[in-house]
Every structure is written in structure tokens, then in C-alpha cells.
Coordinates of C-alpha atoms in Angstrom, one line a residue:
M1 CA 38.3 -155.1 5.5
T2 CA 40.2 -155.0 2.1
K3 CA 39.3 -152.9 0.0
K4 CA 38.4 -156.0 -2.4
N5 CA 36.2 -156.4 0.4
L6 CA 34.6 -153.6 1.0
F7 CA 33.6 -153.1 -2.3
H8 CA 31.7 -156.1 -1.8
F9 CA 30.2 -154.9 1.0
F10 CA 29.0 -151.9 -0.5
K11 CA 27.8 -154.0 -3.2
K12 CA 25.3 -156.3 -1.3
N13 CA 23.5 -153.5 -0.4
Y14 CA 24.1 -153.7 3.1
I15 CA 24.2 -149.9 2.9
F16 CA 20.8 -149.6 2.7
L17 CA 20.5 -151.3 6.0
C18 CA 23.1 -149.4 7.5
L19 CA 22.4 -145.6 6.7
P20 CA 18.8 -146.0 8.5
I21 CA 20.2 -146.7 11.7
F22 CA 23.3 -144.7 11.5
I23 CA 20.7 -141.6 11.2
T24 CA 18.8 -142.5 13.8
V25 CA 21.7 -142.7 15.6
L26 CA 22.9 -138.8 15.0
A27 CA 19.5 -137.6 15.6
F28 CA 18.9 -139.0 18.3
S29 CA 22.3 -137.6 20.2
F30 CA 21.0 -134.4 18.2
F31 CA 17.9 -133.8 20.1
T32 CA 19.5 -135.4 23.5
Q33 CA 21.7 -132.7 23.2
F34 CA 19.2 -130.2 21.8
S35 CA 17.0 -131.4 25.5
E36 CA 19.6 -130.7 27.0
A37 CA 20.2 -127.5 26.1
K38 CA 16.2 -126.0 26.5
E39 CA 16.5 -127.5 29.7
R40 CA 19.3 -125.3 30.9
Q41 CA 17.5 -122.6 29.5
I42 CA 14.6 -123.5 31.7
Q43 CA 16.1 -123.4 34.9
H44 CA 18.1 -119.9 34.2
V45 CA 14.6 -118.8 33.3
K46 CA 13.0 -120.8 36.3
K47 CA 15.4 -119.1 38.8
D48 CA 13.3 -119.3 42.5
R49 CA 13.3 -115.5 43.8
S50 CA 10.9 -116.3 46.4
A51 CA 13.3 -115.3 49.7
E52 CA 14.3 -112.2 47.4
I53 CA 11.1 -111.3 46.9
K54 CA 10.0 -111.9 50.2
Q55 CA 12.8 -109.7 51.8
M56 CA 12.0 -107.0 49.5
Q57 CA 8.6 -107.0 50.3
K58 CA 9.3 -106.8 54.7
K59 CA 11.1 -103.7 53.5
A60 CA 8.0 -102.3 51.7
Y61 CA 5.7 -103.4 54.8
A62 CA 8.4 -101.9 58.0
F63 CA 8.2 -98.5 55.9
W64 CA 4.4 -98.3 55.6
D65 CA 4.1 -99.6 59.5
S66 CA 6.1 -96.1 60.2
D67 CA 3.6 -93.8 58.0
K68 CA 7.1 -94.3 55.4
N69 CA 4.6 -94.4 52.2
D70 CA 6.8 -93.1 49.7
S71 CA 9.7 -95.4 50.7
A72 CA 7.1 -98.8 51.6
L73 CA 6.2 -97.5 47.6
F74 CA 9.3 -97.7 46.1
Y75 CA 10.1 -101.2 47.8
F76 CA 6.6 -102.5 46.9
N77 CA 7.3 -101.4 43.5
K78 CA 10.6 -103.3 43.8
T79 CA 9.1 -105.8 44.7
Q80 CA 6.6 -106.2 41.6
L81 CA 9.6 -105.8 39.6
L82 CA 11.2 -108.7 40.9
C83 CA 8.0 -111.0 40.3
E84 CA 9.3 -112.2 36.6
P85 CA 7.5 -114.5 35.3
K86 CA 4.8 -112.8 36.8
A87 CA 2.8 -116.4 36.1
D88 CA 4.9 -117.5 39.0
Y89 CA 4.8 -114.9 41.8
A90 CA 1.2 -114.4 40.7
D91 CA 0.4 -113.5 45.1
Y92 CA 3.2 -111.7 45.3
Y93 CA 2.7 -109.6 42.5
C94 CA -0.4 -109.0 42.1
G95 CA -0.6 -108.1 46.3
S96 CA 2.2 -105.7 45.8
L97 CA 0.8 -103.8 43.4
N98 CA -2.5 -103.9 45.4
N99 CA -0.8 -102.2 48.1
M100 CA 1.1 -99.6 45.8
V101 CA -2.4 -98.6 44.5
E102 CA -3.4 -98.1 48.2
I103 CA -0.5 -95.8 49.2
L104 CA -1.4 -93.8 46.0
Q105 CA -5.1 -93.6 46.6
R106 CA -4.3 -92.0 50.2
Y107 CA -2.4 -89.0 48.0
G108 CA -4.9 -88.3 45.4
N109 CA -3.4 -89.8 42.7
Y110 CA -5.5 -91.8 40.9
Y111 CA -4.9 -92.1 37.2
E112 CA -1.4 -93.4 38.5
A113 CA -3.4 -95.5 40.9
E114 CA -5.7 -96.6 37.8
A115 CA -2.1 -97.3 36.0
T116 CA -1.0 -99.8 38.4
L117 CA -3.8 -101.6 39.2
I118 CA -4.8 -102.4 35.7
K119 CA -0.9 -104.3 35.2
A120 CA -2.7 -106.8 38.3
F121 CA -5.8 -108.1 36.2
P122 CA -3.9 -110.7 33.6
Y123 CA -2.4 -112.5 36.9
L124 CA -5.5 -112.2 39.5
E125 CA -6.7 -115.6 38.2
K126 CA -3.2 -116.8 38.8
T127 CA -3.3 -116.0 42.6
T128 CA -3.9 -118.7 45.3
N129 CA -6.0 -116.8 47.4
T130 CA -9.1 -115.0 46.0
K131 CA -8.6 -112.1 48.0
Y132 CA -6.4 -110.4 45.6
A133 CA -8.5 -110.3 43.4
V134 CA -11.5 -108.8 46.0
N135 CA -9.2 -106.3 46.7
A136 CA -7.8 -105.7 43.3
Y137 CA -11.8 -105.1 42.4
T138 CA -12.4 -103.0 45.1
F139 CA -9.2 -100.6 44.9
M140 CA -10.3 -99.8 41.2
A141 CA -13.8 -99.6 42.5
Y142 CA -12.7 -96.7 45.2
N143 CA -10.8 -95.1 42.0
Y144 CA -13.6 -94.7 40.0
L145 CA -15.9 -93.6 43.3
Y146 CA -13.2 -90.7 44.4
T147 CA -13.2 -89.5 40.2
Y148 CA -17.1 -89.2 40.0
D149 CA -17.5 -92.4 37.9
Y150 CA -20.0 -93.9 39.6
E151 CA -21.2 -96.9 37.3
K152 CA -17.6 -97.8 36.8
A153 CA -17.7 -97.8 40.2
L154 CA -20.5 -99.7 41.1
Y155 CA -19.6 -102.6 38.1
Y156 CA -15.8 -103.3 40.1
H157 CA -17.7 -103.5 43.7
K158 CA -20.0 -106.4 41.8
K159 CA -17.1 -107.8 40.5
A160 CA -15.2 -107.9 44.0
L161 CA -18.8 -109.3 45.7
K162 CA -18.7 -112.7 43.2
K163 CA -15.4 -113.4 44.4
A164 CA -16.1 -113.0 47.7
V165 CA -16.3 -116.3 49.9
S166 CA -17.0 -115.0 53.3
T167 CA -20.1 -113.3 55.0
F168 CA -18.4 -111.2 56.2
R169 CA -16.6 -110.1 53.0
K170 CA -19.5 -109.8 50.9
S171 CA -21.1 -107.9 53.9
R172 CA -18.2 -105.0 53.4
I173 CA -18.4 -105.0 49.8
L174 CA -22.4 -104.4 49.8
S175 CA -21.7 -101.8 52.0
E176 CA -19.5 -100.2 49.6
I177 CA -22.4 -100.7 47.0
A178 CA -24.6 -98.5 49.5
F179 CA -22.0 -95.5 49.8
V180 CA -21.7 -95.3 45.8
Y181 CA -25.5 -95.3 46.0
M182 CA -25.8 -92.8 48.5
H183 CA -23.1 -90.7 46.0
Q184 CA -26.4 -91.1 43.5
E185 CA -29.0 -89.8 46.0
R186 CA -30.4 -93.4 45.5
Y187 CA -30.6 -93.6 49.6
Q188 CA -33.6 -96.0 50.0
E189 CA -31.6 -98.0 47.6
A190 CA -28.8 -98.0 50.2
I191 CA -30.7 -98.3 53.1
N192 CA -32.2 -102.1 51.3
L193 CA -29.1 -103.1 51.1
L194 CA -27.8 -102.1 54.4
E195 CA -30.5 -103.2 57.1
P196 CA -30.4 -106.6 56.4
I197 CA -26.7 -106.5 57.3
A198 CA -26.6 -104.2 60.1
R199 CA -29.5 -106.8 61.9
V200 CA -27.4 -109.5 62.1
R201 CA -24.1 -108.0 64.1
Y202 CA -23.2 -111.3 65.4
K203 CA -23.0 -113.5 62.6
I204 CA -20.6 -110.9 60.6
A205 CA -17.2 -111.7 61.4
D206 CA -13.4 -111.5 60.4
K207 CA -12.3 -115.1 61.6
I208 CA -8.9 -114.3 59.8
T209 CA -8.4 -111.5 61.0
P210 CA -11.0 -110.6 64.2
S211 CA -10.2 -107.1 64.6
N212 CA -11.2 -106.1 61.4
T213 CA -14.9 -107.1 63.0
T214 CA -15.8 -104.1 64.7
P215 CA -14.4 -101.7 61.9
L216 CA -16.9 -102.8 59.5
R217 CA -19.5 -103.0 62.3
A218 CA -18.5 -99.2 63.2
A219 CA -18.8 -98.6 58.9
I220 CA -21.9 -100.4 58.1
L221 CA -24.1 -98.5 60.6
Y222 CA -21.9 -95.0 59.9
N223 CA -23.2 -95.8 55.8
L224 CA -26.8 -96.9 57.4
G225 CA -27.2 -93.8 59.2
L226 CA -26.1 -91.2 56.7
S227 CA -28.6 -93.4 54.8
Y228 CA -31.6 -92.8 56.8
L229 CA -30.3 -88.9 57.5
Y230 CA -30.6 -88.5 53.5
H231 CA -33.3 -90.1 52.6
G232 CA -35.4 -88.0 55.8
N233 CA -38.2 -89.1 58.0
H234 CA -36.1 -91.4 60.1
K235 CA -34.2 -89.0 62.7
E236 CA -34.3 -91.5 65.0
E237 CA -33.1 -94.5 63.0
A238 CA -30.3 -92.3 61.7
F239 CA -29.3 -91.1 65.6
K240 CA -29.2 -94.7 67.2
C241 CA -27.1 -95.6 64.0
F242 CA -24.6 -93.0 64.5
D243 CA -24.6 -93.4 68.0
E244 CA -23.4 -97.7 67.9
S245 CA -21.5 -96.6 65.7
L246 CA -19.0 -93.8 67.6
K247 CA -19.7 -96.4 70.6
L248 CA -17.9 -99.0 68.7
T249 CA -15.3 -96.9 67.2
L250 CA -14.0 -95.4 70.1
T251 CA -13.3 -98.9 71.6
L252 CA -10.3 -98.6 68.5
N253 CA -8.6 -96.1 70.1
D254 CA -8.8 -94.3 66.4
D255 CA -8.8 -91.0 65.9
Y256 CA -8.4 -91.3 61.7
E257 CA -12.1 -93.7 62.4
L258 CA -13.7 -91.2 64.4
I259 CA -13.5 -88.6 61.6
G260 CA -16.4 -90.1 60.5
N261 CA -18.3 -90.7 63.0
Y262 CA -18.2 -86.8 64.2
H263 CA -18.4 -85.9 61.1
A264 CA -21.7 -87.6 60.8
F265 CA -23.2 -86.2 63.9
Y266 CA -21.9 -82.8 62.7
K267 CA -24.6 -83.2 59.3
Y268 CA -26.8 -84.4 62.3
Y269 CA -27.5 -81.5 64.1
K270 CA -27.3 -79.1 61.0
K271 CA -30.4 -80.6 59.5
Y272 CA -32.0 -80.5 62.6
N273 CA -31.2 -77.4 63.8
N274 CA -28.7 -77.7 66.5
P275 CA -26.2 -75.1 66.5
E276 CA -23.9 -75.8 69.9
L277 CA -23.9 -79.5 69.4
K278 CA -23.3 -78.9 65.4
K279 CA -20.6 -76.9 66.3
I280 CA -18.7 -79.6 69.1
N281 CA -19.3 -82.3 66.5
A282 CA -17.6 -80.2 63.5
E283 CA -14.6 -79.9 66.5
K284 CA -14.3 -82.7 67.3
A285 CA -13.7 -83.5 64.1
Y286 CA -11.3 -81.3 62.8
Y287 CA -9.0 -81.8 66.2
C288 CA -9.6 -86.0 65.2
A289 CA -8.5 -85.5 61.4
K290 CA -5.6 -83.3 63.4
R291 CA -4.3 -85.8 65.5
A292 CA -4.6 -88.4 62.5
K293 CA -2.3 -86.0 60.5
A294 CA -4.8 -86.7 57.3
A295 CA -4.6 -83.3 55.8
S296 CA -7.3 -83.7 53.6
Y297 CA -9.8 -84.6 55.8
E298 CA -8.4 -82.1 58.4
I299 CA -8.9 -79.1 55.7
N300 CA -12.5 -80.5 55.2
M301 CA -13.6 -80.1 58.9
L302 CA -12.2 -77.1 59.0
A303 CA -14.3 -75.8 56.5
Q304 CA -17.1 -77.1 58.5
L305 CA -16.1 -75.4 62.1
I306 CA -15.8 -71.7 60.0
E307 CA -19.6 -73.0 59.1
A308 CA -20.5 -73.7 62.6
D309 CA -18.7 -71.5 65.0
N310 CA -19.2 -68.0 65.5
A311 CA -17.6 -65.1 63.4
E312 CA -14.8 -64.2 65.5
N313 CA -14.0 -67.2 65.5
S314 CA -14.2 -68.4 61.7
R315 CA -11.9 -65.3 60.7
K316 CA -9.2 -67.3 62.7
H317 CA -10.2 -70.8 61.4
W318 CA -10.5 -69.2 58.2
K319 CA -6.8 -68.3 58.2
V320 CA -5.1 -71.8 59.5
Y321 CA -7.8 -73.3 56.8
I322 CA -6.1 -70.8 53.8
K323 CA -2.5 -71.8 55.3
K324 CA -3.3 -75.7 55.1
V325 CA -4.9 -75.8 51.7
D326 CA -1.6 -73.9 50.8
S327 CA 0.5 -76.6 52.7
L328 CA -2.0 -79.3 51.5
I329 CA -1.1 -78.5 47.5
V330 CA 2.8 -78.2 48.2
S331 CA 2.6 -81.7 50.0
R332 CA 0.9 -83.5 47.0
K333 CA 3.0 -82.2 44.6
K334 CA 6.2 -83.2 46.6
A335 CA 4.9 -86.9 47.6
K336 CA 3.8 -87.3 44.1
N337 CA 7.4 -85.9 43.2
Q338 CA 9.2 -88.8 45.8
F339 CA 6.7 -91.4 44.2
A340 CA 7.6 -90.6 40.9
D341 CA 11.1 -90.3 41.8
A342 CA 11.0 -93.9 44.0
I343 CA 8.9 -95.3 40.5
Y344 CA 11.3 -93.9 38.4
N345 CA 14.7 -95.2 40.5
S346 CA 13.3 -99.3 40.6
K347 CA 12.3 -98.8 37.2
K348 CA 15.8 -97.4 36.0
D349 CA 17.8 -100.4 38.6
R350 CA 15.6 -102.8 37.6
E351 CA 16.4 -101.9 33.8
E352 CA 20.2 -102.1 33.9
N353 CA 19.6 -105.6 35.7
L354 CA 17.8 -106.3 33.6
E355 CA 20.3 -105.6 30.8
L356 CA 23.3 -107.5 32.8
K357 CA 21.4 -110.4 32.9
T358 CA 19.6 -110.0 29.3
Q359 CA 23.3 -109.3 28.2
K360 CA 24.3 -112.8 29.7
A361 CA 21.7 -114.9 28.4
E362 CA 22.0 -114.1 25.1
K363 CA 25.7 -115.1 25.1
E364 CA 24.3 -118.1 27.0
L365 CA 21.8 -119.3 24.2
Q366 CA 24.4 -117.7 21.5
I367 CA 26.6 -120.4 22.4
E368 CA 23.9 -123.3 22.7
R369 CA 22.8 -122.1 19.2
Q370 CA 26.0 -122.0 17.7
K371 CA 26.4 -126.2 19.6
N372 CA 23.1 -126.5 17.5
R373 CA 24.0 -125.2 14.4
N374 CA 26.9 -127.2 14.5
I375 CA 25.4 -130.7 15.2
I376 CA 22.6 -129.6 12.4
L377 CA 25.9 -129.1 10.5
Y378 CA 27.7 -132.3 11.6
I379 CA 24.0 -134.2 10.4
S380 CA 23.5 -131.9 7.4
I381 CA 27.2 -133.5 6.2
V382 CA 27.0 -136.7 6.9
F383 CA 23.1 -137.2 5.8
A384 CA 24.4 -135.6 2.4
L385 CA 27.4 -137.8 1.8
S386 CA 24.8 -141.0 2.6
A387 CA 22.6 -139.8 0.9
F388 CA 25.0 -139.6 -2.0
L389 CA 26.8 -142.7 -1.3
F390 CA 23.2 -144.0 -1.2
L391 CA 22.3 -142.5 -4.8
F392 CA 25.5 -143.9 -6.3
F393 CA 25.5 -146.9 -5.3
H394 CA 21.9 -147.8 -6.2
L395 CA 22.1 -145.2 -9.9
S396 CA 25.2 -147.7 -10.3
K397 CA 23.6 -151.0 -10.2
K398 CA 20.2 -149.2 -11.7
G399 CA 22.4 -147.9 -14.8
K400 CA 24.1 -151.6 -15.1
K401 CA 20.7 -153.2 -15.1
E402 CA 19.1 -151.3 -17.3
K403 CA 22.0 -151.5 -19.4
K404 CA 22.1 -155.1 -19.2
D405 CA 18.2 -155.0 -20.1
A406 CA 18.4 -153.1 -23.1
I407 CA 20.7 -155.2 -24.6
Y408 CA 19.5 -158.2 -23.5
I409 CA 16.1 -156.5 -25.6
S410 CA 18.1 -155.1 -28.7
E411 CA 20.2 -158.8 -29.1
A412 CA 16.5 -160.3 -28.9
R413 CA 14.9 -157.5 -31.3
I414 CA 17.6 -158.2 -33.8
S415 CA 17.5 -162.2 -33.0
R416 CA 14.0 -161.8 -33.8
K417 CA 14.4 -160.0 -36.7
L418 CA 16.9 -162.4 -38.6
D419 CA 14.8 -165.4 -37.7
A420 CA 12.1 -163.8 -39.4
E421 CA 13.7 -161.8 -42.1
L422 CA 17.2 -163.8 -43.6
A423 CA 16.5 -167.0 -41.9
N424 CA 14.1 -168.6 -44.9
D425 CA 15.9 -166.6 -47.8
L426 CA 19.0 -168.7 -46.2
Y427 CA 17.7 -171.7 -46.1
H428 CA 16.4 -171.6 -49.7
T429 CA 19.9 -170.1 -51.0
I430 CA 21.9 -173.0 -49.4
A431 CA 19.1 -175.1 -50.9
L432 CA 19.8 -173.6 -54.5
V433 CA 23.5 -174.7 -54.0
Q434 CA 22.9 -177.8 -52.7
K435 CA 20.5 -179.2 -54.5
E436 CA 20.7 -176.8 -58.1
D437 CA 23.6 -177.0 -60.5
L438 CA 25.2 -173.8 -60.5
E439 CA 26.8 -173.6 -63.7
L440 CA 23.7 -173.1 -66.0
S441 CA 22.9 -169.2 -66.1
Q442 CA 19.6 -169.6 -64.7
N443 CA 20.2 -170.9 -61.7
K444 CA 23.6 -168.3 -60.8
N445 CA 21.4 -165.6 -61.7
Q446 CA 18.8 -167.0 -58.9
L447 CA 21.8 -167.3 -56.4
L448 CA 22.9 -163.4 -57.1
N449 CA 19.0 -162.6 -56.7
N450 CA 19.0 -164.6 -53.2
L451 CA 22.6 -162.8 -51.9
E452 CA 21.5 -159.8 -52.8
E453 CA 18.4 -160.1 -51.1
I454 CA 20.2 -161.2 -48.1
Y455 CA 22.7 -158.2 -48.0
S456 CA 20.4 -156.0 -48.5
K457 CA 18.1 -157.0 -45.5
A458 CA 20.9 -157.8 -43.5
R459 CA 22.5 -154.1 -44.5
N460 CA 19.2 -152.7 -43.4
I461 CA 18.3 -154.1 -40.2
S462 CA 21.8 -153.3 -39.0
K463 CA 20.8 -149.5 -40.2
E464 CA 17.8 -149.7 -37.7
N465 CA 20.5 -150.5 -35.0
S466 CA 23.2 -148.6 -35.5
L467 CA 24.3 -145.4 -34.1
I468 CA 22.0 -141.6 -35.7
T469 CA 24.1 -139.0 -37.0
T470 CA 23.0 -135.9 -36.0
D471 CA 25.5 -133.5 -37.1
E472 CA 25.2 -131.7 -40.1
N473 CA 25.2 -134.9 -42.2
Y474 CA 21.6 -135.5 -40.3
I475 CA 19.1 -135.0 -43.6
S476 CA 21.6 -136.6 -45.5
E477 CA 21.2 -139.8 -43.6
L478 CA 17.1 -139.2 -43.3
K479 CA 16.9 -139.1 -46.7
E480 CA 19.1 -142.0 -47.2
M481 CA 17.2 -144.4 -44.8
I482 CA 13.8 -143.3 -46.6
S483 CA 14.8 -144.0 -50.0
G484 CA 15.5 -147.3 -49.2
Y485 CA 12.1 -148.3 -48.9
K486 CA 11.4 -146.7 -52.4
T487 CA 10.8 -149.6 -55.2
Q488 CA 9.9 -149.8 -58.8
K489 CA 5.8 -150.0 -56.9
V490 CA 6.6 -147.2 -54.4
N491 CA 7.5 -143.8 -54.7
I492 CA 8.1 -141.5 -52.0
L493 CA 7.8 -137.6 -52.4
L494 CA 8.9 -135.6 -49.5
Q495 CA 8.5 -131.9 -48.7
G496 CA 9.6 -129.5 -46.5
F497 CA 12.8 -130.9 -45.4
D498 CA 15.4 -129.0 -47.0
T499 CA 13.4 -125.6 -44.9
V500 CA 14.0 -127.1 -41.7
R501 CA 17.2 -126.1 -40.1
W502 CA 17.7 -128.9 -37.9
N503 CA 21.0 -127.3 -36.3
Q504 CA 18.1 -125.8 -33.6
I505 CA 16.9 -129.2 -33.4
E506 CA 18.5 -131.1 -30.4
K507 CA 20.5 -134.5 -30.4
N508 CA 17.5 -136.6 -28.8
K509 CA 14.4 -135.0 -31.0
K510 CA 16.3 -136.0 -33.7
I511 CA 16.9 -139.3 -32.9
I512 CA 13.2 -139.8 -32.5
L513 CA 12.4 -138.4 -35.3
Y514 CA 14.8 -140.3 -37.6
R515 CA 13.3 -144.1 -35.3
V516 CA 9.7 -142.6 -36.1
M517 CA 10.1 -142.1 -40.0
Q518 CA 12.1 -145.5 -39.6
E519 CA 9.0 -147.4 -38.0
L520 CA 6.7 -145.7 -40.1
F521 CA 8.2 -146.9 -43.2
L522 CA 9.1 -150.4 -41.8
N523 CA 5.4 -150.7 -41.4
M524 CA 4.5 -149.5 -44.6
K525 CA 6.5 -151.6 -46.2
K526 CA 4.9 -154.8 -44.6
H527 CA 1.3 -154.0 -44.1
S528 CA -0.5 -151.3 -46.0
E529 CA 0.6 -152.1 -49.8
A530 CA 0.9 -148.7 -50.7
S531 CA 2.3 -147.3 -53.7
L532 CA 2.6 -143.2 -52.9
V533 CA 4.0 -141.8 -49.7
S534 CA 4.2 -138.8 -49.0
V535 CA 6.0 -137.2 -46.0
T536 CA 5.6 -133.3 -45.0
L537 CA 7.5 -131.5 -42.6
K538 CA 7.1 -127.8 -41.3
I539 CA 7.8 -125.6 -38.3
S540 CA 5.3 -123.0 -36.7
N541 CA 6.0 -121.6 -33.5
N542 CA 8.6 -123.8 -32.8
I543 CA 6.6 -126.5 -33.1
L544 CA 7.8 -129.1 -36.1
T545 CA 4.6 -131.1 -37.2
A546 CA 5.3 -133.9 -39.7
S547 CA 2.5 -135.2 -41.8
Y548 CA 2.7 -139.5 -42.9
V549 CA 0.1 -139.9 -45.9
D550 CA 0.0 -143.4 -47.7
N551 CA -2.6 -145.0 -50.1
G552 CA -2.6 -148.3 -49.1
I553 CA -5.2 -150.3 -47.7
G554 CA -5.8 -148.4 -44.6
T555 CA -6.1 -149.1 -40.8
K556 CA -9.6 -150.4 -41.0
N557 CA -8.7 -153.1 -43.2
N558 CA -4.7 -154.3 -41.6
P559 CA -5.3 -153.4 -37.8
L560 CA -2.0 -154.8 -37.6
I561 CA -0.5 -151.6 -38.0
L562 CA -1.8 -150.0 -35.3
K563 CA -1.0 -153.3 -32.9
N564 CA 2.7 -153.2 -34.6
G565 CA 3.8 -150.0 -35.5
L566 CA 2.3 -147.3 -34.0
Q567 CA 2.5 -148.5 -30.2
N568 CA 6.6 -147.4 -30.9
V569 CA 5.5 -144.2 -32.6
E570 CA 3.4 -143.3 -30.1
N571 CA 5.6 -144.0 -27.1
R572 CA 8.6 -141.9 -28.8
I573 CA 6.5 -139.2 -29.1
K574 CA 5.4 -139.1 -25.9
T575 CA 8.7 -139.0 -24.8
I576 CA 9.9 -135.9 -26.1
K577 CA 6.5 -134.4 -24.9
G578 CA 4.9 -134.2 -28.1
T579 CA 1.6 -135.0 -29.5
I580 CA 0.3 -137.8 -32.4
T581 CA -2.9 -137.8 -34.2
F582 CA -3.7 -140.7 -36.7
D583 CA -6.8 -142.5 -38.5
K584 CA -8.2 -145.2 -36.9
N585 CA -11.0 -146.2 -39.4
S586 CA -9.5 -145.3 -42.3
D587 CA -10.1 -148.0 -45.1
K588 CA -8.5 -145.5 -47.9
G589 CA -5.0 -145.2 -46.9
F590 CA -3.3 -144.1 -43.6
K591 CA -3.2 -141.1 -42.2
L592 CA -1.2 -139.5 -39.8
S593 CA 0.7 -136.3 -38.3
F594 CA 2.6 -135.9 -35.1
T595 CA 4.3 -132.9 -33.5
F596 CA 7.2 -131.7 -30.4
P597 CA 8.5 -128.8 -29.4
I598 CA 12.2 -127.6 -31.0

């Protein structure tokens, strides 16, 4: 394509069709690249960690099963730290936190347990099984029970009850609620809860883990027996509950569970004054706690044994009791330190890994951002160039059209003016030359007068359409133009023209003022029939005010003044943000004033 053809291509406005298509293609390209970058970022974040989490959780359960609770806590903590984003691994996250809380509660670290458990609450609704929510609320209830806040313990047990689905889980929670009632000495309410579920022994079964059925039955009977015992007047009912609970627990071969049963008989025989059986059951409870390595229960059962045994044996038990208490205090401190170290090390390891991953992600993100910035820059440059070309050709074409229109309008106006003002004079002058004898003095003078009139009108038309000087000669030319309308019958008074600092007024405003004055005096000459005209200029607060007054026939008797002349005047004044005021109904001359900022 040659340069000439290229010019014609743009000139014919094909660019207006190509620009939107070109910009659309670029925008689509940018959107595609941005979407790919976003997809890569999402894929990076959504990396599947299920296998790694399962492996870590397996290690935690292995240590837990072998009673290495500090190591189990460490790996449960690492498991929950791996669950990022937490919403995608809600089961593992909430399950690991529940296991951590169970370990912390076993060692009496209730405040750390509460802080840990709270982390799970925002994600309980995202788990796939209600057991996570039930367990979390139950553990929180235990935490408040152990810290003697029974109302909050009841609140969370009831939340767990609402979430529970199976009869087995609901029965277990009702038993726990009854246990809280016992601590509040609300024994009758506890009995009212426990009696119905104690009667339906064959309907309460854990279908998922059948081995849990017997321990729950034993626990329900144990709690019901204690409620009967504390409430009073239920001696036989209490004994039956304790006896059946003990028989069920013995089938489990679990010393830890037997502690409670023998402790219940110790309470029973203490209340009903049987010292021998009281001592026997205190001893059994103590030795079960010792074999189960439950230090807290061992100390409590030993305290009961001291109370139940004779004085000589009690002294021996007391020495052991003191050692056990000191040992428990030390061991709990060590356990807390180990747990703190485990959590700290796990967090530190996690933070270091996260820092490395974050640095890598930041670098990748910076690269993607740089790419996106480059794409945006390219689009901006192309768009700016396209807009520039569009504006260039559009404004060029518009300028040429406006120039042609202005020339056409100017030529038409001049043509009409020449036709209106000179055609008739020229016709009479030509007729005079053709028909009259120019040797006669009268005809010769008439010809000279006609030619002078034609020259004067042509000169005025020329001045009306000529360039206006805006330099230091401006005021002289303005006065000269106005004086051109002065005749023997028309007097013109100018005031304030020499007080205006014309060099402080913008060029375009000078031109507008010149044309407005020209329009006013032209209308006066054609329509007003005035014999006296006064024009006053004054400046106040950077506002120039011009007042025009004549003693002609006024606008009321000659509406042509408003129709023809003042329309142009008003339009010109508005272009320089000016205002104009005139009397439309005056029959005693014509008054007009206008203002504009300088």
C-alpha cells in the first residue's frame, strides 16, 4: 500500500471501524493471559495435601495409643498446621484440635485447651460429619466443668445435644448434662434425665463402634446411682445402679473405668456407715488408679483410703500421699513444658516452611504482576496511539469542515450585504450614467455623490469583515469604527473608554466587544432612528460593564431590533461567560447593558 493510498485509507474513516476491533482483540488477549495467571495462582494455593496430612495424623495416633501423649500432641499440632486452607481440610483440622484438647485436659491444662478449641469453631460447619462439632462442644463443656463454670458447661452440652443425630450420642450427652446437674446439687433434675435412658438399655447402642455401648451404659448407671445417693431416700436404687455398673465395667478389663465404680461404693458405704466395706472399696479404687497410672485419681483415692483406714496405716498412706502430690506437681510442670516445647517447635518449623513458601510465592507473584503490568502498558500505549490517531483525523476533518462552513457563511453574509446595500445604488448609478448627460453640473455631482456613497458602504462592509487589531491600536480602531456611524443627524457620546486598561483584557474578549459594538451601532443605524447615542464603559472587581442608550423609537415599536441584531449580540456575550440585560418594552429609546469578566 502506497503512502497516498494509506492516506486515503485513513481519510475515508476506515480507522473508526478498525480501532474497536483492534482494542477488543488486545483486551481479549490481556484477559486470557490474566485468567491463566490467576488459574496458576489458584492451582498453587489449592495443592492437595491430603496424603501428607494423613501420614502426620497416623504418627499422632500411633504415639497416642502407646501413651506417649507429648509426642502425640506434637504431631496432632503439626497435622492441624498443615491444614491450609482450613476450609478444604475441615475434618482433619477440627479432628486434630479435638484430640489436642483431650490430651491437654487430661493433664489439667484447661486454659490452653480452651484457646486451642476456639480455633475449631469457625470451621465446624464445613466438616463432613456432625461428630466433629459434637466432640468440640462436649470438650468445651468439660473444660468449663473442670474450671467450675457449670452454666457454660451446660450451654455447650446443650449445643452438642442439638448437633447429635444418633440415640447413642444423645444419651451420652444427656448423661453428661446430668453429671453437671449433680455438681450444682440439682439431683432431682439429674434423676429425671437419667431414669428414662437407663430403662431403655437395649436401644442405646453405638452402631459405628459397638465397643462403646457397654461403657456408656455403665456411665449412665454410675451417674444415676450417685444422683440417688446424693438426693437421699433411694438406698436400694443407688445400690442396684452401682452394682450393675460395676458388673458391666468388669467385663471391659479397664482399671481406669473401675476407679469410678469402687469410688461410688466407697461413697455409698461411707453414707450408710459400713467402715469395713468403705475401706475395702477405697483400697480397690486406689489400686485401680495406681495400675492405670492415673496420678490425679491415685492421689484422690489415696486421700479416701487415709480417711477410711486405721490410724497406723493412715500414717503410712500419708507419707505416700505427700510424695505423690509432689511428684504430680513436678510431672505436670514437665508435661506442660514438654507440650509448650512441642507446640513451639512445631509452630517454628511451620513458620520456617511458610516463610520459604511465601518467598517463593511472592517471587512468582511479582513475575506475574510484572507480566500483567507490561500487558497493561502495551495496551495503554496502543490505545493512546489509537486515540491520538482517531482525534487527529477526526479533529482535522472537523476543522476543515468548520472552516469550509465558516467561509461559506461569511461569503453568504457578505453576498447578502452587498446585494442589500450596494446593488440598488449601483443600479441607479449605472442608470444615471446611461440616461443622463454627465456634462451637466447637476448630473456630475449626483454621480460623484452616488460613487462616494457606494465607496463608503463598501468600506464599511470591508471593515465589518476585516481582521481586528488587538494591540495598543485597538482603542483607536474601536473609536474609529464607532465614529463611522456618526452623522449630522446622529451624535455619539463615549465615556470611560480611555480609563480601561486594554492591555489587561484578553484578545478574544476585545474582538467580541468590537463586534458587539458594531452590531449595536449597525442596528441603531438601520432601525432605531436615534439622534443621540451614549456608550459608557467601567470596570469594577475585574468585571467590565458596558451600557448602551439611544433616544430612538425603542424595541416596543420596532421588534426587528430584538429579532435581528440582539440575537447576535447575546450569543457573542455568552461565549465569554457574560450576561446581557435590555429593555424589551421601551417606547422611549433603547437601553442595553452587558458585563463579562476580564
